[in-house]
Amino acid sequence: MLSSTSVRSYLHLHFLVMIWGFTAIVGLMVTISPVALVLYRTLFAAIGLGIVILSFKKSFAAASRDVVKMLAVGFVLSAHWMLFFASARVSTASVCLAGMATTSLWTSLLEPLVNKRKISPLEVGLGILAFAGLYVVFRFEFDHALGLVLALASAMLAATFTVANSRLVQRIDAWVITFYEMVGATLFSLLFLTISENKNWNGGAPFVPATGDWIWILFLAFVCTVYASTMATQLMKQFSAYLINLTINLEPVYGIALAFFIFGEKERMTQGFYMGTVLILLAVLLYPLLTSTILRKRNRKIIEAGK
């Protein structure tokens, strides 16, 4: 039985995922390139986090090795967001979000390697179920193959930085972690933007935001990043990286509903797409049910063995 605190934390996690479900939609609302969007997002987020840390009189101090690790995770995070927004641009917000559902599969493979524990057959099995949902989506939405491939790469990077953060948060304040990661993401975005401008990889998209873009850039920076990302990192003290990413599989469910509400027929997909989404949702719902059942059986055996 979950405690009331755990239930509140779990509901809070779902609220954060719902916020993230809106990010692909925001990526379609702005006119600048995905790389420039990530640069502005991370730059303002770093500034906002710095102000918060100073206001609460927290310390920026961290071991040199940890600072390097956090900056490196920021590089990964930046690349993840670039691929994420690029996926939405070349396909649809719904396809992008569906591809992100494979994050749990990548996590089920990466987390045991990093934390040096055995790979859980249950986690891999549910990850494969989520991946099967993606396959159904891919089969019926083949016209959006490039968008799905970009989303898959983005999901793998998302799993990487989530597993990394689950270790960092055990000894470093979540606000400080997110601050250094935003600094690293800003530096990587600036570097990549310089390269993309020289190579003309941005498809001619402007660097300077239009007037109407600023509200969405600030929304991404302060609501989706300063608030949501920091709170999600904080919740890693209570939940495993796998459970965090499995819950994030609901991002396409929330995002698809929001996208259809905002964009209407443009986001209407085939029946197969929604069948695949149902499989993804099933994987999310089965995890807490099966793990609690396994835990009860294990505790019962321990009690019976002690009699």
PDB file of C-alpha atoms in Angstrom:
ATOM      1  CA  MET A   1       0.000   0.000   0.000  1.00  0.00           C
ATOM      2  CA  LEU A   2       1.396   3.361  -0.982  1.00  0.00           C
ATOM      3  CA  SER A   3       1.621   6.029   1.710  1.00  0.00           C
ATOM      4  CA  SER A   4      -0.220   9.329   1.258  1.00  0.00           C
ATOM      5  CA  THR A   5       3.145  11.017   0.647  1.00  0.00           C
ATOM      6  CA  SER A   6       4.013   8.507  -2.076  1.00  0.00           C
ATOM      7  CA  VAL A   7       0.616   8.962  -3.708  1.00  0.00           C
ATOM      8  CA  ARG A   8       1.056  12.754  -3.754  1.00  0.00           C
ATOM      9  CA  SER A   9       4.527  12.369  -5.222  1.00  0.00           C
ATOM     10  CA  TYR A  10       3.237   9.971  -7.877  1.00  0.00           C
ATOM     11  CA  LEU A  11       0.429  12.373  -8.837  1.00  0.00           C
ATOM     12  CA  HIS A  12       2.967  15.202  -8.918  1.00  0.00           C
ATOM     13  CA  LEU A  13       5.058  13.133 -11.335  1.00  0.00           C
ATOM     14  CA  HIS A  14       2.048  12.706 -13.625  1.00  0.00           C
ATOM     15  CA  PHE A  15       1.427  16.466 -13.543  1.00  0.00           C
ATOM     16  CA  LEU A  16       5.034  17.038 -14.636  1.00  0.00           C
ATOM     17  CA  VAL A  17       4.621  14.532 -17.467  1.00  0.00           C
ATOM     18  CA  MET A  18       1.494  16.360 -18.609  1.00  0.00           C
ATOM     19  CA  ILE A  19       3.530  19.575 -18.780  1.00  0.00           C
ATOM     20  CA  TRP A  20       6.171  17.809 -20.864  1.00  0.00           C
ATOM     21  CA  GLY A  21       3.424  16.498 -23.136  1.00  0.00           C
ATOM     22  CA  PHE A  22       2.890  20.106 -24.158  1.00  0.00           C
ATOM     23  CA  THR A  23       6.516  20.716 -25.187  1.00  0.00           C
ATOM     24  CA  ALA A  24       6.257  19.119 -28.648  1.00  0.00           C
ATOM     25  CA  ILE A  25       3.277  21.370 -29.323  1.00  0.00           C
ATOM     26  CA  VAL A  26       5.304  24.414 -28.293  1.00  0.00           C
ATOM     27  CA  GLY A  27       8.030  23.307 -30.707  1.00  0.00           C
ATOM     28  CA  LEU A  28       5.511  23.611 -33.540  1.00  0.00           C
ATOM     29  CA  MET A  29       4.304  27.030 -32.414  1.00  0.00           C
ATOM     30  CA  VAL A  30       7.654  28.807 -32.639  1.00  0.00           C
ATOM     31  CA  THR A  31       9.334  29.869 -35.880  1.00  0.00           C
ATOM     32  CA  ILE A  32      13.011  29.439 -34.978  1.00  0.00           C
ATOM     33  CA  SER A  33      15.073  26.296 -35.626  1.00  0.00           C
ATOM     34  CA  PRO A  34      15.108  23.463 -33.048  1.00  0.00           C
ATOM     35  CA  VAL A  35      18.759  24.189 -32.213  1.00  0.00           C
ATOM     36  CA  ALA A  36      18.083  27.892 -31.578  1.00  0.00           C
ATOM     37  CA  LEU A  37      14.999  26.982 -29.540  1.00  0.00           C
ATOM     38  CA  VAL A  38      17.057  24.698 -27.293  1.00  0.00           C
ATOM     39  CA  LEU A  39      19.708  27.408 -26.908  1.00  0.00           C
ATOM     40  CA  TYR A  40      17.202  30.028 -25.730  1.00  0.00           C
ATOM     41  CA  ARG A  41      15.395  27.500 -23.526  1.00  0.00           C
ATOM     42  CA  THR A  42      18.529  26.365 -21.719  1.00  0.00           C
ATOM     43  CA  LEU A  43      20.036  29.849 -21.452  1.00  0.00           C
ATOM     44  CA  PHE A  44      16.957  31.336 -19.753  1.00  0.00           C
ATOM     45  CA  ALA A  45      16.547  28.199 -17.632  1.00  0.00           C
ATOM     46  CA  ALA A  46      20.144  28.506 -16.395  1.00  0.00           C
ATOM     47  CA  ILE A  47      19.563  32.165 -15.511  1.00  0.00           C
ATOM     48  CA  GLY A  48      16.285  31.343 -13.746  1.00  0.00           C
ATOM     49  CA  LEU A  49      17.850  28.497 -11.778  1.00  0.00           C
ATOM     50  CA  GLY A  50      20.780  30.699 -10.788  1.00  0.00           C
ATOM     51  CA  ILE A  51      18.370  33.299  -9.401  1.00  0.00           C
ATOM     52  CA  VAL A  52      16.437  30.634  -7.468  1.00  0.00           C
ATOM     53  CA  ILE A  53      19.613  29.158  -5.970  1.00  0.00           C
ATOM     54  CA  LEU A  54      20.839  32.613  -4.897  1.00  0.00           C
ATOM     55  CA  SER A  55      17.410  33.575  -3.518  1.00  0.00           C
ATOM     56  CA  PHE A  56      17.268  30.490  -1.306  1.00  0.00           C
ATOM     57  CA  LYS A  57      20.925  30.976  -0.369  1.00  0.00           C
ATOM     58  CA  LYS A  58      21.908  27.572  -1.657  1.00  0.00           C
ATOM     59  CA  SER A  59      25.477  26.787  -2.622  1.00  0.00           C
ATOM     60  CA  PHE A  60      26.687  26.249  -6.182  1.00  0.00           C
ATOM     61  CA  ALA A  61      29.612  24.266  -4.792  1.00  0.00           C
ATOM     62  CA  ALA A  62      30.205  20.745  -6.069  1.00  0.00           C
ATOM     63  CA  ALA A  63      33.220  18.510  -6.557  1.00  0.00           C
ATOM     64  CA  SER A  64      35.090  19.185  -9.790  1.00  0.00           C
ATOM     65  CA  ARG A  65      34.416  15.664 -11.010  1.00  0.00           C
ATOM     66  CA  ASP A  66      30.677  16.113 -10.400  1.00  0.00           C
ATOM     67  CA  VAL A  67      30.623  19.470 -12.183  1.00  0.00           C
ATOM     68  CA  VAL A  68      32.198  17.834 -15.253  1.00  0.00           C
ATOM     69  CA  LYS A  69      29.628  15.023 -15.080  1.00  0.00           C
ATOM     70  CA  MET A  70      26.713  17.476 -14.825  1.00  0.00           C
ATOM     71  CA  LEU A  71      27.996  19.551 -17.738  1.00  0.00           C
ATOM     72  CA  ALA A  72      28.355  16.347 -19.776  1.00  0.00           C
ATOM     73  CA  VAL A  73      24.793  15.322 -18.904  1.00  0.00           C
ATOM     74  CA  GLY A  74      23.777  18.800 -20.078  1.00  0.00           C
ATOM     75  CA  PHE A  75      25.329  18.039 -23.473  1.00  0.00           C
ATOM     76  CA  VAL A  76      23.243  14.867 -23.678  1.00  0.00           C
ATOM     77  CA  LEU A  77      20.108  16.725 -22.584  1.00  0.00           C
ATOM     78  CA  SER A  78      20.661  19.402 -25.223  1.00  0.00           C
ATOM     79  CA  ALA A  79      21.023  16.803 -27.984  1.00  0.00           C
ATOM     80  CA  HIS A  80      17.887  15.052 -26.708  1.00  0.00           C
ATOM     81  CA  TRP A  81      15.827  18.241 -26.987  1.00  0.00           C
ATOM     82  CA  MET A  82      17.205  19.094 -30.435  1.00  0.00           C
ATOM     83  CA  LEU A  83      16.171  15.676 -31.764  1.00  0.00           C
ATOM     84  CA  PHE A  84      12.837  15.931 -29.964  1.00  0.00           C
ATOM     85  CA  PHE A  85      11.859  19.249 -31.545  1.00  0.00           C
ATOM     86  CA  ALA A  86      13.275  18.216 -34.932  1.00  0.00           C
ATOM     87  CA  SER A  87      11.113  15.079 -34.819  1.00  0.00           C
ATOM     88  CA  ALA A  88       7.972  17.135 -34.238  1.00  0.00           C
ATOM     89  CA  ARG A  89       8.916  19.485 -37.081  1.00  0.00           C
ATOM     90  CA  VAL A  90       9.456  16.768 -39.721  1.00  0.00           C
ATOM     91  CA  SER A  91       6.390  14.725 -38.680  1.00  0.00           C
ATOM     92  CA  THR A  92       3.760  15.666 -36.108  1.00  0.00           C
ATOM     93  CA  ALA A  93       3.668  16.275 -32.372  1.00  0.00           C
ATOM     94  CA  SER A  94       1.799  12.976 -31.925  1.00  0.00           C
ATOM     95  CA  VAL A  95       4.379  10.892 -33.803  1.00  0.00           C
ATOM     96  CA  CYS A  96       7.217  12.565 -31.904  1.00  0.00           C
ATOM     97  CA  LEU A  97       5.607  11.825 -28.548  1.00  0.00           C
ATOM     98  CA  ALA A  98       4.826   8.216 -29.483  1.00  0.00           C
ATOM     99  CA  GLY A  99       8.484   7.627 -30.348  1.00  0.00           C
ATOM    100  CA  MET A 100       9.508   8.937 -26.935  1.00  0.00           C
ATOM    101  CA  ALA A 101       7.622   6.029 -25.355  1.00  0.00           C
ATOM    102  CA  THR A 102      10.620   3.747 -25.928  1.00  0.00           C
ATOM    103  CA  THR A 103      12.469   5.608 -23.153  1.00  0.00           C
ATOM    104  CA  SER A 104      11.517   2.892 -20.660  1.00  0.00           C
ATOM    105  CA  LEU A 105      12.997   0.171 -22.877  1.00  0.00           C
ATOM    106  CA  TRP A 106      16.318   2.012 -23.130  1.00  0.00           C
ATOM    107  CA  THR A 107      16.243   2.621 -19.362  1.00  0.00           C
ATOM    108  CA  SER A 108      15.585  -1.060 -18.580  1.00  0.00           C
ATOM    109  CA  LEU A 109      18.870  -1.828 -20.352  1.00  0.00           C
ATOM    110  CA  LEU A 110      20.968   1.152 -19.221  1.00  0.00           C
ATOM    111  CA  GLU A 111      20.045   1.419 -15.529  1.00  0.00           C
ATOM    112  CA  PRO A 112      21.200  -2.097 -14.551  1.00  0.00           C
ATOM    113  CA  LEU A 113      24.520  -1.524 -16.326  1.00  0.00           C
ATOM    114  CA  VAL A 114      25.147   1.779 -14.559  1.00  0.00           C
ATOM    115  CA  ASN A 115      23.934   0.652 -11.116  1.00  0.00           C
ATOM    116  CA  LYS A 116      25.524  -2.802 -11.479  1.00  0.00           C
ATOM    117  CA  ARG A 117      22.392  -4.823 -10.823  1.00  0.00           C
ATOM    118  CA  LYS A 118      20.731  -7.627 -12.709  1.00  0.00           C
ATOM    119  CA  ILE A 119      18.493  -6.753 -15.632  1.00  0.00           C
ATOM    120  CA  SER A 120      14.871  -7.166 -14.545  1.00  0.00           C
ATOM    121  CA  PRO A 121      12.874  -9.436 -16.882  1.00  0.00           C
ATOM    122  CA  LEU A 122       9.735  -7.533 -15.862  1.00  0.00           C
ATOM    123  CA  GLU A 123      11.215  -4.155 -16.796  1.00  0.00           C
ATOM    124  CA  VAL A 124      12.533  -5.456 -20.100  1.00  0.00           C
ATOM    125  CA  GLY A 125       9.210  -7.173 -20.821  1.00  0.00           C
ATOM    126  CA  LEU A 126       7.166  -4.051 -20.209  1.00  0.00           C
ATOM    127  CA  GLY A 127       9.686  -2.016 -22.162  1.00  0.00           C
ATOM    128  CA  ILE A 128       9.230  -4.405 -25.076  1.00  0.00           C
ATOM    129  CA  LEU A 129       5.454  -4.034 -24.743  1.00  0.00           C
ATOM    130  CA  ALA A 130       5.885  -0.263 -25.040  1.00  0.00           C
ATOM    131  CA  PHE A 131       8.176  -0.845 -28.016  1.00  0.00           C
ATOM    132  CA  ALA A 132       5.503  -3.110 -29.591  1.00  0.00           C
ATOM    133  CA  GLY A 133       3.118  -0.186 -29.296  1.00  0.00           C
ATOM    134  CA  LEU A 134       5.623   1.924 -31.177  1.00  0.00           C
ATOM    135  CA  TYR A 135       5.902  -0.764 -33.860  1.00  0.00           C
ATOM    136  CA  VAL A 136       2.140  -0.642 -34.389  1.00  0.00           C
ATOM    137  CA  VAL A 137       2.367   3.136 -34.665  1.00  0.00           C
ATOM    138  CA  PHE A 138       5.267   2.866 -37.136  1.00  0.00           C
ATOM    139  CA  ARG A 139       3.420   0.283 -39.248  1.00  0.00           C
ATOM    140  CA  PHE A 140       0.418   2.537 -39.742  1.00  0.00           C
ATOM    141  CA  GLU A 141       2.329   5.828 -39.913  1.00  0.00           C
ATOM    142  CA  PHE A 142       5.221   4.907 -42.223  1.00  0.00           C
ATOM    143  CA  ASP A 143       5.059   8.327 -43.900  1.00  0.00           C
ATOM    144  CA  HIS A 144       6.502   9.723 -40.682  1.00  0.00           C
ATOM    145  CA  ALA A 145       9.484   7.334 -40.532  1.00  0.00           C
ATOM    146  CA  LEU A 146      12.110  10.083 -40.186  1.00  0.00           C
ATOM    147  CA  GLY A 147      10.202  11.679 -37.315  1.00  0.00           C
ATOM    148  CA  LEU A 148      10.006   8.321 -35.520  1.00  0.00           C
ATOM    149  CA  VAL A 149      13.727   7.633 -35.992  1.00  0.00           C
ATOM    150  CA  LEU A 150      14.615  11.040 -34.557  1.00  0.00           C
ATOM    151  CA  ALA A 151      12.241  10.433 -31.646  1.00  0.00           C
ATOM    152  CA  LEU A 152      13.837   7.024 -30.983  1.00  0.00           C
ATOM    153  CA  ALA A 153      17.292   8.613 -30.790  1.00  0.00           C
ATOM    154  CA  SER A 154      15.883  11.316 -28.528  1.00  0.00           C
ATOM    155  CA  ALA A 155      14.343   8.658 -26.255  1.00  0.00           C
ATOM    156  CA  MET A 156      17.675   6.844 -25.914  1.00  0.00           C
ATOM    157  CA  LEU A 157      19.360  10.090 -24.840  1.00  0.00           C
ATOM    158  CA  ALA A 158      16.491  10.786 -22.420  1.00  0.00           C
ATOM    159  CA  ALA A 159      17.108   7.409 -20.774  1.00  0.00           C
ATOM    160  CA  THR A 160      20.824   8.198 -20.536  1.00  0.00           C
ATOM    161  CA  PHE A 161      20.464  11.497 -18.695  1.00  0.00           C
ATOM    162  CA  THR A 162      17.689  10.184 -16.429  1.00  0.00           C
ATOM    163  CA  VAL A 163      19.859   7.279 -15.264  1.00  0.00           C
ATOM    164  CA  ALA A 164      22.781   9.677 -14.750  1.00  0.00           C
ATOM    165  CA  ASN A 165      20.619  12.057 -12.712  1.00  0.00           C
ATOM    166  CA  SER A 166      19.280   9.229 -10.548  1.00  0.00           C
ATOM    167  CA  ARG A 167      22.861   8.760  -9.268  1.00  0.00           C
ATOM    168  CA  LEU A 168      23.786  12.448  -8.997  1.00  0.00           C
ATOM    169  CA  VAL A 169      20.688  13.399  -6.993  1.00  0.00           C
ATOM    170  CA  GLN A 170      21.696  11.044  -4.171  1.00  0.00           C
ATOM    171  CA  ARG A 171      24.476  13.452  -3.145  1.00  0.00           C
ATOM    172  CA  ILE A 172      23.793  16.790  -4.897  1.00  0.00           C
ATOM    173  CA  ASP A 173      20.848  19.184  -4.587  1.00  0.00           C
ATOM    174  CA  ALA A 174      18.391  18.859  -7.498  1.00  0.00           C
ATOM    175  CA  TRP A 175      18.415  22.612  -8.191  1.00  0.00           C
ATOM    176  CA  VAL A 176      22.205  22.619  -8.460  1.00  0.00           C
ATOM    177  CA  ILE A 177      22.167  19.572 -10.743  1.00  0.00           C
ATOM    178  CA  THR A 178      19.673  21.161 -13.114  1.00  0.00           C
ATOM    179  CA  PHE A 179      21.590  24.477 -13.087  1.00  0.00           C
ATOM    180  CA  TYR A 180      24.887  22.928 -14.185  1.00  0.00           C
ATOM    181  CA  GLU A 181      23.111  20.771 -16.734  1.00  0.00           C
ATOM    182  CA  MET A 182      21.434  23.837 -18.231  1.00  0.00           C
ATOM    183  CA  VAL A 183      24.823  25.546 -18.433  1.00  0.00           C
ATOM    184  CA  GLY A 184      26.246  22.503 -20.221  1.00  0.00           C
ATOM    185  CA  ALA A 185      23.218  22.331 -22.521  1.00  0.00           C
ATOM    186  CA  THR A 186      23.585  26.036 -23.356  1.00  0.00           C
ATOM    187  CA  LEU A 187      27.253  25.613 -24.261  1.00  0.00           C
ATOM    188  CA  PHE A 188      26.549  22.572 -26.431  1.00  0.00           C
ATOM    189  CA  SER A 189      23.603  24.299 -28.138  1.00  0.00           C
ATOM    190  CA  LEU A 190      25.707  27.372 -28.890  1.00  0.00           C
ATOM    191  CA  LEU A 191      28.472  25.221 -30.342  1.00  0.00           C
ATOM    192  CA  PHE A 192      26.069  23.171 -32.426  1.00  0.00           C
ATOM    193  CA  LEU A 193      24.206  26.277 -33.598  1.00  0.00           C
ATOM    194  CA  THR A 194      27.484  27.739 -34.879  1.00  0.00           C
ATOM    195  CA  ILE A 195      28.184  24.528 -36.798  1.00  0.00           C
ATOM    196  CA  SER A 196      24.640  24.242 -38.155  1.00  0.00           C
ATOM    197  CA  GLU A 197      24.677  27.842 -39.341  1.00  0.00           C
ATOM    198  CA  ASN A 198      27.933  27.253 -41.224  1.00  0.00           C
ATOM    199  CA  LYS A 199      26.657  23.986 -42.721  1.00  0.00           C
ATOM    200  CA  ASN A 200      23.142  25.352 -43.312  1.00  0.00           C
ATOM    201  CA  TRP A 201      21.600  22.422 -41.391  1.00  0.00           C
ATOM    202  CA  ASN A 202      18.807  24.504 -39.938  1.00  0.00           C
ATOM    203  CA  GLY A 203      16.687  24.460 -43.083  1.00  0.00           C
ATOM    204  CA  GLY A 204      16.670  28.235 -43.327  1.00  0.00           C
ATOM    205  CA  ALA A 205      14.779  28.648 -40.039  1.00  0.00           C
ATOM    206  CA  PRO A 206      15.523  32.004 -38.366  1.00  0.00           C
ATOM    207  CA  PHE A 207      17.760  32.401 -35.321  1.00  0.00           C
ATOM    208  CA  VAL A 208      16.040  35.471 -33.882  1.00  0.00           C
ATOM    209  CA  PRO A 209      12.592  34.650 -32.413  1.00  0.00           C
ATOM    210  CA  ALA A 210       9.496  36.455 -33.622  1.00  0.00           C
ATOM    211  CA  THR A 211       7.620  38.545 -31.062  1.00  0.00           C
ATOM    212  CA  GLY A 212       5.064  35.797 -30.487  1.00  0.00           C
ATOM    213  CA  ASP A 213       7.793  33.192 -29.898  1.00  0.00           C
ATOM    214  CA  TRP A 214       9.042  34.698 -26.668  1.00  0.00           C
ATOM    215  CA  ILE A 215       6.113  33.633 -24.493  1.00  0.00           C
ATOM    216  CA  TRP A 216       6.592  30.012 -25.553  1.00  0.00           C
ATOM    217  CA  ILE A 217      10.373  30.151 -25.109  1.00  0.00           C
ATOM    218  CA  LEU A 218       9.915  31.486 -21.578  1.00  0.00           C
ATOM    219  CA  PHE A 219       7.263  28.812 -20.918  1.00  0.00           C
ATOM    220  CA  LEU A 220       9.741  26.118 -21.969  1.00  0.00           C
ATOM    221  CA  ALA A 221      12.514  27.660 -19.892  1.00  0.00           C
ATOM    222  CA  PHE A 222      10.704  28.356 -16.627  1.00  0.00           C
ATOM    223  CA  VAL A 223       7.722  25.989 -16.489  1.00  0.00           C
ATOM    224  CA  CYS A 224       8.996  22.951 -18.417  1.00  0.00           C
ATOM    225  CA  THR A 225      12.614  23.198 -17.274  1.00  0.00           C
ATOM    226  CA  VAL A 226      13.201  25.241 -14.096  1.00  0.00           C
ATOM    227  CA  TYR A 227      10.076  23.815 -12.465  1.00  0.00           C
ATOM    228  CA  ALA A 228       9.308  20.466 -14.124  1.00  0.00           C
ATOM    229  CA  SER A 229      12.831  19.153 -14.706  1.00  0.00           C
ATOM    230  CA  THR A 230      14.025  20.105 -11.221  1.00  0.00           C
ATOM    231  CA  MET A 231      10.996  18.568  -9.528  1.00  0.00           C
ATOM    232  CA  ALA A 232      11.395  15.375 -11.584  1.00  0.00           C
ATOM    233  CA  THR A 233      15.029  15.160 -10.522  1.00  0.00           C
ATOM    234  CA  GLN A 234      13.942  15.647  -6.909  1.00  0.00           C
ATOM    235  CA  LEU A 235      11.429  12.797  -7.240  1.00  0.00           C
ATOM    236  CA  MET A 236      14.271  10.461  -8.229  1.00  0.00           C
ATOM    237  CA  LYS A 237      15.046  10.279  -4.516  1.00  0.00           C
ATOM    238  CA  GLN A 238      11.743   8.403  -4.107  1.00  0.00           C
ATOM    239  CA  PHE A 239      11.334   6.552  -7.407  1.00  0.00           C
ATOM    240  CA  SER A 240      13.693   4.567  -9.619  1.00  0.00           C
ATOM    241  CA  ALA A 241      14.829   5.947 -12.966  1.00  0.00           C
ATOM    242  CA  TYR A 242      12.857   3.130 -14.598  1.00  0.00           C
ATOM    243  CA  LEU A 243       9.577   4.101 -12.904  1.00  0.00           C
ATOM    244  CA  ILE A 244      10.187   7.761 -13.778  1.00  0.00           C
ATOM    245  CA  ASN A 245      10.709   6.953 -17.453  1.00  0.00           C
ATOM    246  CA  LEU A 246       7.880   4.420 -17.569  1.00  0.00           C
ATOM    247  CA  THR A 247       5.514   7.114 -16.286  1.00  0.00           C
ATOM    248  CA  ILE A 248       6.927   9.481 -18.894  1.00  0.00           C
ATOM    249  CA  ASN A 249       5.489   7.013 -21.424  1.00  0.00           C
ATOM    250  CA  LEU A 250       2.196   8.754 -20.677  1.00  0.00           C
ATOM    251  CA  GLU A 251       3.646  11.874 -22.287  1.00  0.00           C
ATOM    252  CA  PRO A 252       2.282  10.890 -25.722  1.00  0.00           C
ATOM    253  CA  VAL A 253      -1.155  10.227 -24.246  1.00  0.00           C
ATOM    254  CA  TYR A 254      -1.332  13.677 -22.657  1.00  0.00           C
ATOM    255  CA  GLY A 255       0.437  15.334 -25.582  1.00  0.00           C
ATOM    256  CA  ILE A 256      -1.679  13.714 -28.297  1.00  0.00           C
ATOM    257  CA  ALA A 257      -4.862  14.787 -26.557  1.00  0.00           C
ATOM    258  CA  LEU A 258      -3.556  18.355 -26.216  1.00  0.00           C
ATOM    259  CA  ALA A 259      -2.272  18.405 -29.823  1.00  0.00           C
ATOM    260  CA  PHE A 260      -5.616  17.268 -31.203  1.00  0.00           C
ATOM    261  CA  PHE A 261      -7.404  19.867 -29.080  1.00  0.00           C
ATOM    262  CA  ILE A 262      -5.105  22.658 -30.348  1.00  0.00           C
ATOM    263  CA  PHE A 263      -4.392  21.645 -33.958  1.00  0.00           C
ATOM    264  CA  GLY A 264      -7.542  19.643 -34.725  1.00  0.00           C
ATOM    265  CA  GLU A 265      -7.555  17.570 -37.927  1.00  0.00           C
ATOM    266  CA  LYS A 266      -3.850  18.153 -38.546  1.00  0.00           C
ATOM    267  CA  GLU A 267      -3.088  15.831 -35.634  1.00  0.00           C
ATOM    268  CA  ARG A 268      -5.734  13.204 -36.419  1.00  0.00           C
ATOM    269  CA  MET A 269      -3.946   9.860 -36.869  1.00  0.00           C
ATOM    270  CA  THR A 270      -4.927   6.383 -38.092  1.00  0.00           C
ATOM    271  CA  GLN A 271      -6.656   3.792 -35.938  1.00  0.00           C
ATOM    272  CA  GLY A 272      -3.384   1.841 -35.749  1.00  0.00           C
ATOM    273  CA  PHE A 273      -1.682   4.829 -34.163  1.00  0.00           C
ATOM    274  CA  TYR A 274      -4.151   4.860 -31.294  1.00  0.00           C
ATOM    275  CA  MET A 275      -3.924   1.055 -30.935  1.00  0.00           C
ATOM    276  CA  GLY A 276      -0.183   1.428 -30.444  1.00  0.00           C
ATOM    277  CA  THR A 277      -0.723   4.183 -27.895  1.00  0.00           C
ATOM    278  CA  VAL A 278      -3.040   1.872 -25.920  1.00  0.00           C
ATOM    279  CA  LEU A 279      -0.229  -0.727 -25.736  1.00  0.00           C
ATOM    280  CA  ILE A 280       2.101   1.932 -24.379  1.00  0.00           C
ATOM    281  CA  LEU A 281      -0.468   2.949 -21.759  1.00  0.00           C
ATOM    282  CA  LEU A 282      -0.932  -0.718 -20.811  1.00  0.00           C
ATOM    283  CA  ALA A 283       2.790  -1.045 -20.092  1.00  0.00           C
ATOM    284  CA  VAL A 284       2.622   1.997 -17.815  1.00  0.00           C
ATOM    285  CA  LEU A 285      -0.347   0.676 -15.850  1.00  0.00           C
ATOM    286  CA  LEU A 286       0.984  -2.876 -15.520  1.00  0.00           C
ATOM    287  CA  TYR A 287       4.277  -1.877 -13.905  1.00  0.00           C
ATOM    288  CA  PRO A 288       3.002  -0.731 -10.475  1.00  0.00           C
ATOM    289  CA  LEU A 289       0.420  -3.543 -10.415  1.00  0.00           C
ATOM    290  CA  LEU A 290       2.905  -6.324 -11.174  1.00  0.00           C
ATOM    291  CA  THR A 291       5.680  -4.980  -8.958  1.00  0.00           C
ATOM    292  CA  SER A 292       3.335  -4.658  -5.970  1.00  0.00           C
ATOM    293  CA  THR A 293       2.084  -8.235  -6.579  1.00  0.00           C
ATOM    294  CA  ILE A 294       5.639  -9.589  -6.767  1.00  0.00           C
ATOM    295  CA  LEU A 295       6.607  -7.676  -3.615  1.00  0.00           C
ATOM    296  CA  ARG A 296       3.613  -9.054  -1.682  1.00  0.00           C
ATOM    297  CA  LYS A 297       4.456 -12.627  -2.698  1.00  0.00           C
ATOM    298  CA  ARG A 298       8.102 -12.120  -1.729  1.00  0.00           C
ATOM    299  CA  ASN A 299       7.160 -10.710   1.684  1.00  0.00           C
ATOM    300  CA  ARG A 300       4.706 -13.557   2.239  1.00  0.00           C
ATOM    301  CA  LYS A 301       7.451 -16.120   1.562  1.00  0.00           C
ATOM    302  CA  ILE A 302       9.800 -14.344   3.982  1.00  0.00           C
ATOM    303  CA  ILE A 303       7.122 -14.363   6.692  1.00  0.00           C
ATOM    304  CA  GLU A 304       6.288 -18.023   6.101  1.00  0.00           C
ATOM    305  CA  ALA A 305       9.964 -18.960   6.149  1.00  0.00           C
ATOM    306  CA  GLY A 306      10.387 -17.248   9.507  1.00  0.00           C
ATOM    307  CA  LYS A 307       7.598 -19.196  11.186  1.00  0.00           C
TER     308      LYS A 307
END
